[in-house]
Amino acid sequence: MTNYYIIPIAALIPLAVGFVWYNPKVMGTAWMNATGMTEEKAKETNMVKVFGLSILFALMLAMSMQFLVIHQVHLKSMFFKQPIDDPSTEMGALYKSVMDKLGTGYRTFKHGAFHGTICALFIVLPVLGTNALFEGKSFKYIGINVGYWLICFMLMGGVISAFL
């Protein structure tokens, strides 16, 4: 049985990490200086909208993260349109055999965190870095935001790989 409750748990990670990371005593003040954000601007923000969309985006990210950190997810795609749910069929027996031998391979927190790190460095950094460069933002701004997502991807990847 798949533990799909792990997805919403993993989706809470960006909120928890953000609570700490963007605290003024950690990176919050540096982030505000790098973005030009002020306390007055922050008070004008619609926080219901911000947190509502943040939770939605975190859920989307957590759902897609399983495809980035769990190798076995791709195995089913090899049997596309094949009857794999019935082990009495040839394809079903082959699928069951492979999953019996390899089904839990590389399903550790460490392995998921590794893949999360790779995704952050090769997906998040280029996307946020490109946007920041065209917006005229500093390398400090890039480092603060990519650092946040690096930690989030590491933790989300680890949790999803180990527990899903």
Coordinates of C-alpha atoms in Angstrom, one line a residue:
M1 CA 0.0 0.0 0.0
T2 CA 1.3 3.4 -0.9
N3 CA 1.6 6.0 1.8
Y4 CA 0.1 8.9 -0.1
Y5 CA -0.3 10.9 3.2
I6 CA 3.5 11.6 2.8
I7 CA 2.8 14.0 -0.1
P8 CA 0.9 16.6 2.1
I9 CA 3.5 16.1 4.9
A10 CA 6.3 16.8 2.4
A11 CA 4.4 19.9 1.2
L12 CA 4.6 21.4 4.6
I13 CA 8.4 21.4 4.5
P14 CA 8.8 24.6 2.4
L15 CA 6.5 26.4 4.9
A16 CA 8.5 25.1 7.9
V17 CA 11.9 25.8 6.3
G18 CA 10.7 29.3 5.1
F19 CA 9.5 30.1 8.7
V20 CA 13.1 29.6 9.9
W21 CA 15.1 30.6 6.8
Y22 CA 13.3 34.0 6.2
N23 CA 13.3 34.8 9.9
P24 CA 15.1 38.2 10.4
K25 CA 17.7 36.4 12.6
V26 CA 18.6 34.0 9.8
M27 CA 18.2 35.3 6.2
G28 CA 15.1 37.5 6.5
T29 CA 16.9 40.8 6.9
A30 CA 19.4 40.0 4.1
W31 CA 16.5 38.8 1.9
M32 CA 14.6 42.0 2.5
N33 CA 17.6 44.2 1.7
A34 CA 18.3 42.1 -1.5
T35 CA 14.7 42.4 -2.7
G36 CA 14.0 45.9 -1.6
M37 CA 11.2 44.7 0.6
T38 CA 10.2 46.9 3.5
E39 CA 8.1 46.3 6.6
E40 CA 5.5 48.6 5.1
K41 CA 5.3 46.7 1.8
A42 CA 5.1 43.4 3.7
K43 CA 2.1 44.6 5.7
E44 CA 0.3 45.5 2.5
T45 CA 0.6 41.9 1.2
N46 CA -2.5 39.7 1.0
M47 CA -1.1 36.9 3.2
V48 CA -4.2 34.7 2.7
K49 CA -3.4 34.7 -1.0
V50 CA 0.3 34.2 -0.5
F51 CA 0.0 31.3 1.9
G52 CA -2.9 29.7 0.0
L53 CA -1.0 29.7 -3.2
S54 CA 2.2 28.7 -1.4
I55 CA 0.5 25.6 -0.1
L56 CA -0.9 24.8 -3.5
F57 CA 2.5 25.2 -5.1
A58 CA 4.1 23.1 -2.4
L59 CA 1.6 20.3 -3.0
M60 CA 2.3 20.4 -6.7
L61 CA 6.0 20.2 -6.0
A62 CA 5.6 17.3 -3.5
M63 CA 3.5 15.4 -6.0
S64 CA 6.1 15.8 -8.8
M65 CA 9.1 15.2 -6.5
Q66 CA 8.3 11.5 -6.4
F67 CA 9.2 11.3 -10.1
L68 CA 12.5 13.0 -9.5
V69 CA 13.7 10.9 -6.5
I70 CA 12.1 7.4 -6.7
H71 CA 13.5 5.2 -9.5
Q72 CA 10.7 2.6 -9.2
V73 CA 8.1 5.2 -10.3
H74 CA 9.5 4.9 -13.8
L75 CA 9.3 1.1 -13.9
K76 CA 5.6 1.3 -14.5
S77 CA 6.1 3.4 -17.6
M78 CA 8.1 0.6 -19.2
F79 CA 5.0 -1.5 -19.0
F80 CA 2.7 1.2 -20.5
K81 CA -0.6 -0.3 -21.6
Q82 CA 0.4 -3.8 -20.3
P83 CA -1.7 -5.7 -17.8
I84 CA 0.7 -5.6 -14.8
D85 CA -1.8 -5.7 -12.0
D86 CA -2.4 -9.5 -12.5
P87 CA 0.7 -11.6 -11.7
S88 CA -0.8 -14.5 -13.6
T89 CA -0.1 -12.7 -16.9
E90 CA 3.3 -12.7 -18.5
M91 CA 3.8 -8.9 -18.0
G92 CA 2.3 -9.0 -14.5
A93 CA 4.7 -11.8 -13.5
L94 CA 7.7 -9.9 -15.0
Y95 CA 6.7 -6.7 -13.2
K96 CA 6.1 -8.5 -9.9
S97 CA 9.5 -10.3 -10.3
V98 CA 11.4 -7.0 -10.9
M99 CA 9.6 -5.2 -8.1
D100 CA 10.3 -8.2 -5.7
K101 CA 14.0 -7.9 -6.5
L102 CA 14.4 -4.1 -6.8
G103 CA 11.2 -2.6 -5.4
T104 CA 12.9 -1.1 -2.3
G105 CA 16.3 -0.3 -3.8
Y106 CA 17.5 3.2 -3.2
R107 CA 14.5 4.1 -1.1
T108 CA 16.3 5.9 1.7
F109 CA 16.3 9.4 3.0
K110 CA 19.9 9.9 2.0
H111 CA 19.2 8.9 -1.6
G112 CA 16.2 11.1 -1.9
A113 CA 18.1 14.0 -0.3
F114 CA 20.9 13.5 -2.9
H115 CA 18.4 13.6 -5.8
G116 CA 16.7 16.7 -4.2
T117 CA 20.1 18.4 -4.1
I118 CA 20.8 17.6 -7.8
C119 CA 17.3 18.9 -8.7
A120 CA 17.9 22.1 -6.8
L121 CA 21.3 22.7 -8.4
F122 CA 20.3 21.8 -12.0
I123 CA 16.7 23.0 -12.1
V124 CA 16.1 25.6 -9.3
L125 CA 19.4 27.5 -9.7
P126 CA 19.2 28.0 -13.5
V127 CA 15.5 29.1 -13.3
L128 CA 15.8 31.4 -10.3
G129 CA 19.3 32.6 -11.4
T130 CA 18.2 33.5 -14.9
N131 CA 15.1 35.4 -13.6
A132 CA 17.2 37.2 -11.0
L133 CA 19.9 38.2 -13.6
F134 CA 17.3 39.7 -15.9
E135 CA 15.6 41.5 -12.9
G136 CA 18.9 43.0 -12.0
K137 CA 19.1 41.2 -8.6
S138 CA 22.3 40.5 -6.8
F139 CA 24.1 37.2 -6.4
K140 CA 23.3 37.4 -2.7
Y141 CA 19.6 37.4 -3.7
I142 CA 20.2 34.3 -5.9
G143 CA 22.1 32.6 -3.1
I144 CA 19.5 33.3 -0.4
N145 CA 16.6 32.0 -2.5
V146 CA 18.4 29.0 -4.1
G147 CA 19.7 28.1 -0.6
Y148 CA 16.2 28.0 0.7
W149 CA 15.0 25.8 -2.2
L150 CA 18.1 23.6 -1.9
I151 CA 17.2 22.8 1.7
C152 CA 13.5 22.3 0.8
F153 CA 14.3 19.9 -2.1
M154 CA 16.8 18.0 0.0
L155 CA 14.3 17.5 2.8
M156 CA 11.3 16.8 0.6
G157 CA 13.3 14.4 -1.6
G158 CA 14.5 12.6 1.5
V159 CA 11.1 12.3 3.1
I160 CA 9.4 11.2 -0.1
S161 CA 12.0 8.6 -1.0
A162 CA 12.2 7.1 2.5
F163 CA 8.5 7.0 3.3
L164 CA 6.3 7.0 0.1

